[in-house]
Tab-separated table of C-alpha atoms in Angstrom:
chain	number	residue	atom	x	y	z
A	1	PRO	CA	20.094	-209.534	22.508
A	2	ARG	CA	16.709	-209.459	24.276
A	3	LEU	CA	16.410	-206.558	26.692
A	4	LEU	CA	14.521	-208.562	29.297
A	5	SER	CA	17.308	-211.130	29.312
A	6	GLN	CA	19.855	-208.360	29.736
A	7	PHE	CA	17.776	-206.981	32.590
A	8	PHE	CA	17.684	-210.387	34.294
A	9	PHE	CA	21.478	-210.686	34.403
A	10	ALA	CA	21.938	-207.018	35.385
A	11	ASP	CA	19.457	-207.520	38.217
A	12	GLU	CA	21.257	-210.687	39.286
A	13	ARG	CA	24.484	-208.706	39.500
A	14	VAL	CA	22.941	-206.042	41.741
A	15	THR	CA	21.389	-208.682	43.996
A	16	ARG	CA	24.686	-210.534	44.329
A	17	VAL	CA	26.674	-207.399	45.226
A	18	VAL	CA	24.058	-206.319	47.789
A	19	ALA	CA	24.233	-209.767	49.374
A	20	GLU	CA	28.038	-209.511	49.619
A	21	ILE	CA	27.781	-206.080	51.233
A	22	ASN	CA	25.203	-207.297	53.752
A	23	GLY	CA	27.451	-210.213	54.678
A	24	LEU	CA	30.519	-208.050	55.212
A	25	ASP	CA	31.615	-206.328	58.405
A	26	ALA	CA	32.631	-202.916	57.097
A	27	GLU	CA	34.587	-202.085	60.245
A	28	LEU	CA	36.725	-205.221	59.964
A	29	ASP	CA	37.355	-204.870	56.229
A	30	PRO	CA	36.762	-201.240	55.163
A	31	GLN	CA	38.801	-201.624	51.963
A	32	GLN	CA	36.662	-204.498	50.699
A	33	TYR	CA	33.547	-202.571	51.667
A	34	LEU	CA	34.615	-199.661	49.456
A	35	VAL	CA	35.353	-202.066	46.601
A	36	LEU	CA	31.888	-203.615	46.898
A	37	LEU	CA	30.260	-200.206	47.191
A	38	ASN	CA	31.875	-199.149	43.927
A	39	GLN	CA	30.724	-202.397	42.319
A	40	LEU	CA	27.204	-201.680	43.539
A	41	HIS	CA	27.187	-198.225	41.945
A	42	LEU	CA	28.439	-199.651	38.658
A	43	SER	CA	25.959	-202.523	38.627
A	44	GLN	CA	23.066	-200.206	39.526
A	45	ALA	CA	24.077	-197.827	36.737
A	46	HIS	CA	24.035	-200.725	34.274
A	47	LEU	CA	20.662	-201.887	35.582
A	48	LEU	CA	19.170	-198.410	35.147
A	49	ALA	CA	20.638	-198.142	31.638
A	50	VAL	CA	18.972	-201.414	30.593
A	51	LEU	CA	15.734	-200.333	32.255
A	52	GLU	CA	15.851	-197.050	30.332
A	53	ARG	CA	16.149	-198.971	27.058
A	54	ILE	CA	13.244	-201.207	28.067
A	55	MET	CA	11.036	-198.178	28.746
A	56	GLU	CA	11.990	-196.661	25.410
A	57	GLU	CA	10.975	-199.907	23.728
A	58	CYS	CA	7.892	-200.640	25.814
A	59	ILE	CA	6.312	-197.242	26.642
A	60	PRO	CA	7.950	-194.726	24.270
A	61	THR	CA	4.846	-192.526	23.980
A	62	GLN	CA	3.910	-192.769	27.657
A	63	ARG	CA	7.163	-191.569	29.194
A	64	HIS	CA	6.893	-188.824	31.770
A	65	SER	CA	8.061	-185.470	30.420
A	66	ARG	CA	11.695	-184.584	31.104
A	67	ASP	CA	11.325	-180.990	29.946
A	68	TYR	CA	12.331	-179.877	33.438
A	69	LEU	CA	15.923	-180.918	32.683
A	70	VAL	CA	16.404	-177.652	30.811
A	71	LYS	CA	16.107	-175.915	34.198
A	72	PHE	CA	19.050	-177.797	35.693
A	73	PRO	CA	22.578	-176.355	35.793
A	74	GLU	CA	24.648	-177.845	32.986
A	75	GLU	CA	27.160	-179.395	35.382
A	76	LEU	CA	24.400	-181.699	36.676
A	77	LEU	CA	23.442	-183.042	33.260
A	78	VAL	CA	25.823	-185.994	33.302
A	79	ASP	CA	25.387	-189.576	32.200
A	80	ASN	CA	25.191	-190.934	35.743
A	81	LEU	CA	22.538	-188.508	36.992
A	82	GLY	CA	19.961	-191.277	37.252
A	83	ASN	CA	22.256	-193.438	39.352
A	84	HIS	CA	23.009	-190.450	41.578
A	85	MET	CA	19.277	-189.942	42.115
A	86	LEU	CA	18.878	-193.587	43.099
A	87	PHE	CA	21.745	-193.316	45.586
A	88	ALA	CA	20.226	-190.109	46.995
A	89	ALA	CA	16.869	-191.841	47.468
A	90	GLU	CA	18.533	-194.726	49.331
A	91	CYS	CA	20.366	-192.285	51.601
A	92	LEU	CA	17.197	-190.340	52.345
A	93	LEU	CA	15.294	-193.484	53.199
A	94	ALA	CA	18.100	-194.471	55.574
A	95	GLY	CA	17.835	-191.074	57.262
A	96	THR	CA	21.119	-189.749	55.862
A	97	PHE	CA	21.039	-186.236	54.406
A	98	LEU	CA	24.288	-185.927	52.492
A	99	GLU	CA	23.518	-182.999	50.197
A	100	VAL	CA	20.241	-181.424	51.342
A	101	GLU	CA	19.066	-179.683	54.488
A	102	GLU	CA	17.431	-181.917	57.067
A	103	SER	CA	14.057	-180.211	56.625
A	104	ASP	CA	14.198	-180.722	52.847
A	105	GLY	CA	15.296	-184.304	53.362
A	106	ALA	CA	12.316	-185.012	55.598
A	107	GLU	CA	9.974	-183.737	52.892
A	108	LEU	CA	11.739	-185.800	50.235
A	109	ARG	CA	11.716	-189.073	52.174
A	110	PRO	CA	8.156	-190.097	51.159
A	111	ARG	CA	9.041	-189.565	47.497
A	112	ALA	CA	12.255	-191.544	47.985
A	113	ARG	CA	10.321	-194.378	49.615
A	114	ASN	CA	7.751	-194.477	46.811
A	115	LEU	CA	10.499	-194.456	44.180
A	116	LEU	CA	12.479	-197.312	45.739
A	117	CYS	CA	9.341	-199.388	46.334
A	118	SER	CA	8.377	-198.834	42.707
A	119	LEU	CA	11.849	-199.905	41.571
A	120	GLU	CA	11.603	-203.115	43.591
A	121	LEU	CA	8.238	-203.824	41.993
A	122	VAL	CA	9.687	-203.198	38.534
A	123	ARG	CA	12.585	-205.547	39.249
A	124	THR	CA	10.235	-208.278	40.435
A	125	VAL	CA	7.837	-207.936	37.515
A	126	LEU	CA	10.583	-207.787	34.877
A	127	ARG	CA	12.410	-210.769	36.353
A	128	GLU	CA	9.228	-212.834	36.208
A	129	GLN	CA	8.524	-211.646	32.680
A	130	SER	CA	12.067	-212.447	31.543
A	131	LEU	CA	11.654	-216.029	32.793
A	132	SER	CA	8.216	-216.569	31.263
A	133	GLN	CA	7.789	-214.477	28.098
A	134	PRO	CA	10.963	-212.471	27.427
A	135	ASN	CA	9.699	-211.236	24.051
A	136	SER	CA	6.574	-209.373	25.202
A	137	TYR	CA	5.434	-206.619	27.540
A	138	PRO	CA	1.869	-207.289	28.758
A	139	GLU	CA	-0.214	-204.520	30.261
A	140	PRO	CA	0.748	-205.186	33.929
A	141	VAL	CA	4.408	-204.766	32.969
A	142	ARG	CA	3.672	-201.554	31.102
A	143	ALA	CA	1.703	-200.214	34.076
A	144	VAL	CA	4.544	-200.655	36.581
A	145	LEU	CA	7.024	-199.120	34.137
A	146	ILE	CA	4.817	-196.062	33.630
A	147	GLN	CA	4.468	-195.637	37.391
A	148	PHE	CA	8.206	-195.997	37.993
A	149	ASP	CA	9.044	-193.520	35.211
A	150	ARG	CA	6.674	-190.938	36.718
A	151	LEU	CA	7.941	-191.395	40.280
A	152	PHE	CA	11.563	-191.201	39.142
A	153	ALA	CA	10.959	-187.935	37.268
A	154	GLU	CA	9.057	-186.411	40.188
A	155	PHE	CA	11.780	-187.348	42.664
A	156	GLU	CA	14.544	-186.108	40.349
A	157	LEU	CA	12.937	-182.698	39.948
A	158	SER	CA	12.140	-182.361	43.656
A	159	TYR	CA	15.581	-183.467	44.804
A	160	VAL	CA	17.565	-181.265	42.431
A	161	SER	CA	15.279	-178.306	43.198
A	162	SER	CA	16.157	-178.669	46.889
A	163	LEU	CA	19.836	-179.013	46.066
A	164	VAL	CA	20.450	-176.105	43.695
A	165	ALA	CA	18.608	-173.125	42.297
A	166	VAL	CA	16.964	-174.405	39.119
A	167	LYS	CA	16.486	-171.996	36.267
A	168	SER	CA	13.267	-170.050	36.146
A	169	PRO	CA	11.214	-169.827	32.935
A	170	ASP	CA	12.472	-166.246	32.550
A	171	GLU	CA	16.110	-167.361	32.752
A	172	ILE	CA	15.497	-170.110	30.213
A	173	TYR	CA	13.922	-167.547	27.869
A	174	ARG	CA	16.918	-165.235	28.337
A	175	GLN	CA	19.273	-168.074	27.437
A	176	GLN	CA	17.248	-168.707	24.298
A	177	GLU	CA	17.610	-165.012	23.459
A	178	ILE	CA	21.386	-165.389	23.739
A	179	ILE	CA	21.312	-168.393	21.406
A	180	VAL	CA	19.377	-166.336	18.855
A	181	LEU	CA	21.843	-163.461	19.226
A	182	PHE	CA	24.797	-165.756	18.598
A	183	CYS	CA	23.090	-167.271	15.534
A	184	GLU	CA	22.340	-163.835	14.090
A	185	THR	CA	25.891	-162.729	14.862
A	186	VAL	CA	27.341	-165.679	12.945
A	187	GLU	CA	25.006	-165.038	9.998
A	188	ARG	CA	26.008	-161.369	9.903
A	189	ALA	CA	29.727	-162.231	10.213
A	190	LEU	CA	29.458	-164.643	7.291
A	191	HIS	CA	27.651	-162.031	5.217
A	192	LEU	CA	30.311	-159.394	5.927
A	193	GLY	CA	33.168	-161.814	5.345
A	194	TYR	CA	34.485	-161.761	8.902
A	195	LEU	CA	34.127	-165.543	9.050
A	196	THR	CA	33.971	-168.315	6.483
A	197	GLN	CA	31.794	-171.405	6.364
A	198	GLU	CA	34.964	-173.494	6.259
A	199	MET	CA	36.007	-172.087	9.642
A	200	ILE	CA	32.673	-173.087	11.147
A	201	ASP	CA	32.566	-176.518	9.507
A	202	GLY	CA	36.126	-177.167	10.670
A	203	TYR	CA	35.435	-176.044	14.266
A	204	GLU	CA	38.166	-173.433	14.092
A	205	PRO	CA	39.265	-172.908	17.762
A	206	LEU	CA	39.532	-169.144	17.255
A	207	LEU	CA	35.747	-169.011	16.894
A	208	MET	CA	35.400	-169.653	20.631
A	209	PHE	CA	36.743	-166.128	21.139
A	210	THR	CA	35.612	-164.447	17.947
A	211	ILE	CA	31.878	-165.180	18.056
A	212	PRO	CA	31.298	-163.984	21.664
A	213	ARG	CA	33.233	-160.772	20.937
A	214	LEU	CA	31.225	-160.082	17.805
A	215	ALA	CA	28.025	-160.988	19.665
A	216	ILE	CA	28.687	-158.280	22.257
A	217	ILE	CA	29.015	-155.676	19.515
A	218	SER	CA	25.920	-157.014	17.750
A	219	GLY	CA	23.952	-157.093	20.981
A	220	LEU	CA	24.857	-153.521	21.873
A	221	LEU	CA	24.568	-151.872	18.437
A	222	ILE	CA	22.847	-154.078	15.847
A	223	TYR	CA	20.168	-155.749	17.994
A	224	PRO	CA	19.736	-153.351	20.931
A	225	GLU	CA	16.369	-154.839	21.882
A	226	GLY	CA	17.895	-158.280	22.444
A	227	PRO	CA	19.448	-159.923	25.513
A	228	LEU	CA	22.109	-157.197	25.828
A	229	SER	CA	19.563	-154.401	25.974
A	230	LEU	CA	20.796	-151.900	28.536
A	231	GLU	CA	17.306	-150.456	28.823
A	232	ARG	CA	16.671	-153.341	31.196
A	233	SER	CA	17.900	-153.396	34.767
A	234	PRO	CA	20.739	-155.812	35.588
A	235	GLU	CA	18.213	-158.042	37.356
A	236	GLU	CA	16.250	-158.396	34.119
A	237	MET	CA	19.286	-159.500	32.112
A	238	SER	CA	20.657	-163.013	31.843
A	239	ARG	CA	23.053	-163.983	34.608
A	240	VAL	CA	25.659	-164.416	31.868
A	241	PHE	CA	25.784	-160.652	31.306
A	242	SER	CA	24.259	-158.987	34.378
A	243	PRO	CA	27.552	-158.879	36.385
A	244	PHE	CA	29.068	-156.800	33.546
A	245	TYR	CA	26.210	-154.309	33.244
A	246	ASN	CA	28.322	-151.195	33.916
A	247	LEU	CA	31.160	-152.423	31.703
A	248	LEU	CA	28.730	-153.077	28.859
A	249	LYS	CA	27.462	-149.499	29.182
A	250	LYS	CA	30.998	-148.159	28.783
A	251	ILE	CA	31.599	-150.409	25.764
A	252	ARG	CA	28.336	-149.259	24.148
A	253	ASP	CA	29.240	-145.603	24.672
A	254	LEU	CA	32.644	-146.157	23.033
A	255	LEU	CA	31.122	-148.043	20.111
A	256	ARG	CA	28.632	-145.273	19.410
A	257	VAL	CA	31.375	-142.764	18.567
A	258	LEU	CA	32.953	-145.039	15.939
A	259	SER	CA	32.339	-144.477	12.256
A	260	ALA	CA	31.132	-147.356	10.075
A	261	GLU	CA	34.684	-147.848	8.780
A	262	GLU	CA	36.143	-147.851	12.288
A	263	LEU	CA	33.524	-150.332	13.483
A	264	CYS	CA	34.310	-152.629	10.578
A	265	LEU	CA	38.025	-152.401	11.357
A	266	LEU	CA	37.353	-153.172	15.013
A	267	GLU	CA	35.257	-156.231	14.187
A	268	ARG	CA	37.841	-157.551	11.762
A	269	SER	CA	40.555	-157.143	14.380
A	270	LEU	CA	38.428	-159.089	16.883
A	271	CYS	CA	38.321	-161.952	14.415
A	272	THR	CA	42.086	-162.307	14.399
A	273	ALA	CA	43.263	-161.195	17.860
A	274	GLU	CA	43.696	-163.921	20.456
């Protein structure tokens, strides 16, 4: 159950697979090479997972901030992101630029080198600690973990920033505005009886269509200063809505001519139509 013991065996696994890969002629046995490469990715992912748990146990209040993750596209926020970053660093150090431009790769190489050197130091220190005192984390161990955590975060942010367009603070704020709009829309729909708490608690599938439809009406009529404000230019709106700027104007103009009874009827129909 001791994390340092788990780390020792996970590290042994990585070392063994690397040794097998180094002793294999990939051209003579490409199939076995691919098998070993997959084993390496899996064993590295396990090693990083154990290391993450060790850092949470050893330096929980000294972890480098990961607030930058909110800037990343959602499709990148997967469980194996850390392992992907490690693989990217290894490729960069080997002079292979799989996903980034060569100029960006050249700038990232020093960070990749520092990260991989720090990881090797962490592996060495934790192996020694696991064999001597597997129940404690003395200051030298804590120091190398803090350094590795910082270098990993810095490389992750730099690499992803060169790979995709990360969200700006303005875009993040606009997304938060949309979240608020949806929350207020749900509260209003509950108050008016369009929705029930049982539907929400039961994750009624129809809500996936109903809430966005009601939110558009709320954003255009009820909360006109919010994220759907058409007083802004399309460039100032969230990228979720900016492509539909002209369509939203037409919808707003149509909604404005409805009476209160007609608007209520429209909203109720949006809660049932598929």
